[in-house]
Amino acid sequence: GESVGLHLPTLSVQEGDNSIINCAYSNSASDYFIWYKQESGKGPQFIIDIRSNMDKRQGQRVTVLLNKTVKHLSLQIAATQPGDSAVYFCAENIGFQKLVFGTGTRLLVSP
Amino acid sequence: GAVVSQHPSWVICKSGTSVKIECRSLDFQATTMFWYRQFPKQSLMLMATSNEGSKATYEQGVEKDKFLINHASLTLSTLTVTSAHPEDSSFYICSAREGQDQPQHFGDGTRLSIL
């Protein structure tokens, strides 16, 4: 069935470190992937997306890597800051219709 | 850009009442809006997909007569929880996207508490 899952439920890092959040997906037909950040009591905030015809995309301090061979997605955050503390979700877009969200990873950044 | 406003942010009401939640795209026209439900420390679960001017498509297990969705314009969708009961208490979040190949942008959610 359709599923998007994460390996690590909680990731703790020191301020200034680089963070890597991983995500596995199961639907090989998925062609669009999005990372969202959700702070407590708020809705998910779009971070970065990537289409299946790419394997890497960079934004401001963030990089998303896509490995279609092993159906793996990762979000790299450079120079992590306390304000990056949140829950991060990967989401898989199936046929450009609906999103399937992963279980989420909580990122804790210590000053 | 791509701001989605959701109102109200917090609702407390008695069992048996109906509650309406609004979702607006402020700076773009949303051909499609989505409604999600999220329990504490869990991921988002899609309830229904709403296209402007047509009936919503509900996910399996979601009662369409319980959760009424109206998408009357390209900037507004509403979710009405009818005859709400304590088990309907949850965090409801809407999203909107401008086009089929565009990311969904989310509102800040509505915390619904039924007493």
Short mmCIF file of C-alpha atoms in Angstrom, two decimals:
data_model
loop_
_atom_site.label_atom_id
_atom_site.label_comp_id
_atom_site.label_asym_id
_atom_site.label_seq_id
_atom_site.Cartn_x
_atom_site.Cartn_y
_atom_site.Cartn_z
CA GLY A 1 0.00 0.00 0.00
CA GLU A 2 0.93 3.64 0.01
CA SER A 3 3.18 4.72 2.81
CA VAL A 4 5.78 7.28 3.55
CA GLY A 5 7.83 6.71 6.69
CA LEU A 6 10.71 8.20 8.60
CA HIS A 7 13.57 6.39 10.27
CA LEU A 8 14.15 8.74 13.22
CA PRO A 9 11.31 10.12 15.30
CA THR A 10 13.56 12.62 17.13
CA LEU A 11 16.81 14.24 16.10
CA SER A 12 18.80 16.34 18.56
CA VAL A 13 21.59 18.58 17.31
CA GLN A 14 23.70 21.45 18.53
CA GLU A 15 23.29 24.90 17.10
CA GLY A 16 25.55 25.32 14.10
CA ASP A 17 25.61 21.65 13.23
CA ASN A 18 24.21 20.31 9.99
CA SER A 19 21.02 18.24 10.29
CA ILE A 20 19.89 15.40 8.08
CA ILE A 21 16.32 14.14 8.21
CA ASN A 22 15.51 10.99 6.29
CA CYS A 23 12.36 9.63 4.71
CA ALA A 24 11.50 6.41 2.93
CA TYR A 25 8.62 6.07 0.52
CA SER A 26 7.06 3.00 -0.97
CA ASN A 27 5.24 4.12 -4.10
CA SER A 28 7.65 4.01 -7.00
CA ALA A 29 5.13 5.87 -9.14
CA SER A 30 5.33 9.00 -6.98
CA ASP A 31 6.71 11.89 -8.96
CA TYR A 32 6.69 14.87 -6.64
CA PHE A 33 7.94 15.22 -3.08
CA ILE A 34 7.68 18.04 -0.56
CA TRP A 35 9.23 18.77 2.81
CA TYR A 36 7.19 20.67 5.37
CA LYS A 37 8.08 22.15 8.75
CA GLN A 38 5.43 22.25 11.45
CA GLU A 39 5.81 24.28 14.60
CA SER A 40 3.67 23.59 17.63
CA GLY A 41 0.07 24.69 17.15
CA LYS A 42 0.56 25.77 13.57
CA GLY A 43 0.00 24.37 10.12
CA PRO A 44 2.79 22.86 8.03
CA GLN A 45 5.05 25.34 6.31
CA PHE A 46 6.43 24.58 2.86
CA ILE A 47 10.22 24.24 2.86
CA ILE A 48 11.29 22.75 -0.44
CA ASP A 49 10.06 20.39 -3.12
CA ILE A 50 11.61 18.13 -5.72
CA ARG A 51 10.29 16.37 -8.77
CA SER A 52 11.20 12.84 -9.68
CA ASN A 53 13.29 13.91 -12.68
CA MET A 54 15.79 15.50 -10.28
CA ASP A 55 18.02 14.01 -7.60
CA LYS A 56 19.02 17.17 -5.78
CA ARG A 57 17.62 20.60 -5.16
CA GLN A 58 18.96 23.40 -3.02
CA GLY A 59 17.31 26.25 -1.24
CA GLN A 60 18.41 28.67 1.40
CA ARG A 61 20.30 26.52 3.97
CA VAL A 62 18.32 23.47 2.87
CA THR A 63 19.01 20.72 0.38
CA VAL A 64 16.73 17.89 -0.62
CA LEU A 65 18.15 14.69 -2.05
CA LEU A 66 16.10 12.09 -3.86
CA ASN A 67 17.28 8.54 -4.48
CA LYS A 68 14.66 6.80 -6.58
CA THR A 69 16.61 3.55 -6.69
CA VAL A 70 16.09 2.95 -2.99
CA LYS A 71 13.05 5.20 -2.66
CA HIS A 72 14.69 7.51 -0.18
CA LEU A 73 14.37 11.23 0.43
CA SER A 74 16.43 13.41 2.74
CA LEU A 75 16.39 16.98 3.96
CA GLN A 76 19.67 18.58 4.90
CA ILE A 77 19.69 21.75 6.96
CA ALA A 78 22.97 23.62 7.11
CA ALA A 79 24.09 25.51 10.20
CA THR A 80 21.01 24.51 12.18
CA GLN A 81 19.54 27.23 14.37
CA PRO A 82 17.22 27.07 17.40
CA GLY A 83 14.47 28.45 15.18
CA ASP A 84 14.70 25.29 13.10
CA SER A 85 13.31 23.26 15.99
CA ALA A 86 10.04 21.77 14.79
CA VAL A 87 8.52 18.61 13.38
CA TYR A 88 9.49 17.91 9.79
CA PHE A 89 7.30 15.92 7.43
CA CYS A 90 8.06 14.54 4.04
CA ALA A 91 5.09 14.22 1.74
CA GLU A 92 4.64 12.20 -1.39
CA ASN A 93 2.44 13.46 -4.18
CA ILE A 94 0.65 10.72 -6.03
CA GLY A 95 -0.38 11.65 -9.53
CA PHE A 96 -0.44 15.33 -8.55
CA GLN A 97 -3.61 14.65 -6.65
CA LYS A 98 -3.26 14.14 -2.93
CA LEU A 99 -0.34 14.21 -0.54
CA VAL A 100 0.63 11.28 1.64
CA PHE A 101 2.51 12.45 4.70
CA GLY A 102 5.23 10.63 6.55
CA THR A 103 5.10 10.10 10.29
CA GLY A 104 7.29 13.12 11.05
CA THR A 105 10.66 13.76 12.73
CA ARG A 106 11.06 16.13 15.61
CA LEU A 107 14.20 18.25 15.33
CA LEU A 108 15.53 19.65 18.59
CA VAL A 109 18.27 22.26 18.33
CA SER A 110 20.22 23.10 21.46
CA PRO A 111 21.93 26.48 21.77
CA GLY B 1 3.11 34.92 -1.32
CA ALA B 2 0.93 31.79 -1.08
CA VAL B 3 -0.79 32.68 2.17
CA VAL B 4 -3.66 30.56 3.42
CA SER B 5 -5.82 31.89 6.21
CA GLN B 6 -7.93 29.63 8.39
CA HIS B 7 -10.59 30.81 10.80
CA PRO B 8 -11.32 30.36 13.63
CA SER B 9 -8.07 29.19 15.16
CA TRP B 10 -9.77 27.85 18.28
CA VAL B 11 -13.30 26.65 18.98
CA ILE B 12 -14.86 25.23 22.12
CA CYS B 13 -18.49 24.21 21.94
CA LYS B 14 -21.06 21.88 23.38
CA SER B 15 -21.79 18.43 22.07
CA GLY B 16 -24.46 18.43 19.38
CA THR B 17 -23.67 21.80 17.88
CA SER B 18 -22.35 22.39 14.38
CA VAL B 19 -19.11 24.20 13.73
CA LYS B 20 -18.01 25.90 10.53
CA ILE B 21 -14.34 26.42 9.66
CA GLU B 22 -13.26 28.73 6.85
CA CYS B 23 -10.19 28.43 4.67
CA ARG B 24 -9.14 31.26 2.39
CA SER B 25 -6.32 31.67 -0.07
CA LEU B 26 -5.34 35.32 0.31
CA ASP B 27 -3.02 36.00 -2.61
CA PHE B 28 -3.77 33.30 -5.13
CA GLN B 29 -6.66 31.44 -6.62
CA ALA B 30 -6.93 27.89 -5.39
CA THR B 31 -8.33 25.42 -7.86
CA THR B 32 -8.13 22.74 -5.20
CA MET B 33 -8.34 22.85 -1.43
CA PHE B 34 -7.78 20.02 1.00
CA TRP B 35 -8.95 19.31 4.53
CA TYR B 36 -6.85 17.37 7.00
CA ARG B 37 -7.21 16.17 10.53
CA GLN B 38 -4.30 15.80 12.92
CA PHE B 39 -4.24 14.11 16.31
CA PRO B 40 -1.54 14.99 18.87
CA LYS B 41 1.93 13.80 17.91
CA GLN B 42 0.62 12.25 14.74
CA SER B 43 0.83 13.03 11.07
CA LEU B 44 -1.78 14.72 8.92
CA MET B 45 -4.60 12.57 7.64
CA LEU B 46 -6.41 13.72 4.53
CA MET B 47 -10.15 13.94 4.98
CA ALA B 48 -11.30 15.31 1.65
CA THR B 49 -10.29 17.07 -1.54
CA SER B 50 -12.35 20.00 -2.69
CA ASN B 51 -12.44 21.46 -6.20
CA GLU B 52 -14.11 24.78 -6.83
CA GLY B 53 -17.66 24.37 -8.05
CA SER B 54 -17.86 20.62 -7.63
CA LYS B 55 -18.55 18.11 -4.90
CA ALA B 56 -15.75 17.18 -2.55
CA THR B 57 -14.05 13.83 -2.76
CA TYR B 58 -13.89 12.16 0.65
CA GLU B 59 -11.29 9.70 1.82
CA GLN B 60 -12.35 6.26 2.89
CA GLY B 61 -13.83 6.26 6.35
CA VAL B 62 -14.72 9.96 6.39
CA GLU B 63 -18.44 10.59 6.71
CA LYS B 64 -19.52 13.11 4.11
CA ASP B 65 -22.74 13.88 5.97
CA LYS B 66 -20.75 14.57 9.11
CA PHE B 67 -18.12 16.75 7.51
CA LEU B 68 -19.75 19.05 4.99
CA ILE B 69 -17.41 20.78 2.58
CA ASN B 70 -18.28 23.70 0.36
CA HIS B 71 -15.88 25.27 -2.14
CA ALA B 72 -17.96 28.06 -3.58
CA SER B 73 -15.16 30.22 -4.94
CA LEU B 74 -11.53 30.02 -5.94
CA THR B 75 -10.48 31.58 -2.65
CA LEU B 76 -12.81 30.05 -0.08
CA SER B 77 -13.62 26.58 1.19
CA THR B 78 -15.57 25.75 4.33
CA LEU B 79 -15.73 22.66 6.48
CA THR B 80 -18.78 22.21 8.70
CA VAL B 81 -18.64 19.61 11.42
CA THR B 82 -22.29 18.75 11.97
CA SER B 83 -23.66 17.62 15.32
CA ALA B 84 -20.18 17.54 16.78
CA HIS B 85 -19.32 15.13 19.58
CA PRO B 86 -16.24 14.83 21.82
CA GLU B 87 -14.65 12.29 19.47
CA ASP B 88 -14.62 14.98 16.79
CA SER B 89 -12.23 17.04 18.88
CA SER B 90 -9.05 17.46 16.90
CA PHE B 91 -6.81 19.85 14.99
CA TYR B 92 -8.28 20.54 11.57
CA ILE B 93 -6.01 21.99 8.89
CA CYS B 94 -6.78 23.16 5.39
CA SER B 95 -4.49 23.61 2.46
CA ALA B 96 -4.77 25.16 -0.97
CA ARG B 97 -2.83 24.98 -4.19
CA GLU B 98 -2.92 27.13 -7.27
CA GLY B 99 -2.34 24.42 -9.82
CA GLN B 100 -2.05 20.68 -10.10
CA ASP B 101 1.74 20.72 -10.13
CA GLN B 102 2.09 23.31 -7.38
CA PRO B 103 2.76 22.61 -3.70
CA GLN B 104 -0.02 22.77 -1.17
CA HIS B 105 0.13 25.70 1.23
CA PHE B 106 -1.42 25.26 4.63
CA GLY B 107 -3.45 27.36 7.00
CA ASP B 108 -2.56 27.49 10.67
CA GLY B 109 -5.25 25.05 11.68
CA THR B 110 -8.32 25.11 13.89
CA ARG B 111 -8.25 23.51 17.32
CA LEU B 112 -11.74 22.08 17.88
CA SER B 113 -12.76 21.01 21.36
CA ILE B 114 -16.19 19.51 21.93
CA LEU B 115 -17.36 19.36 25.51
#
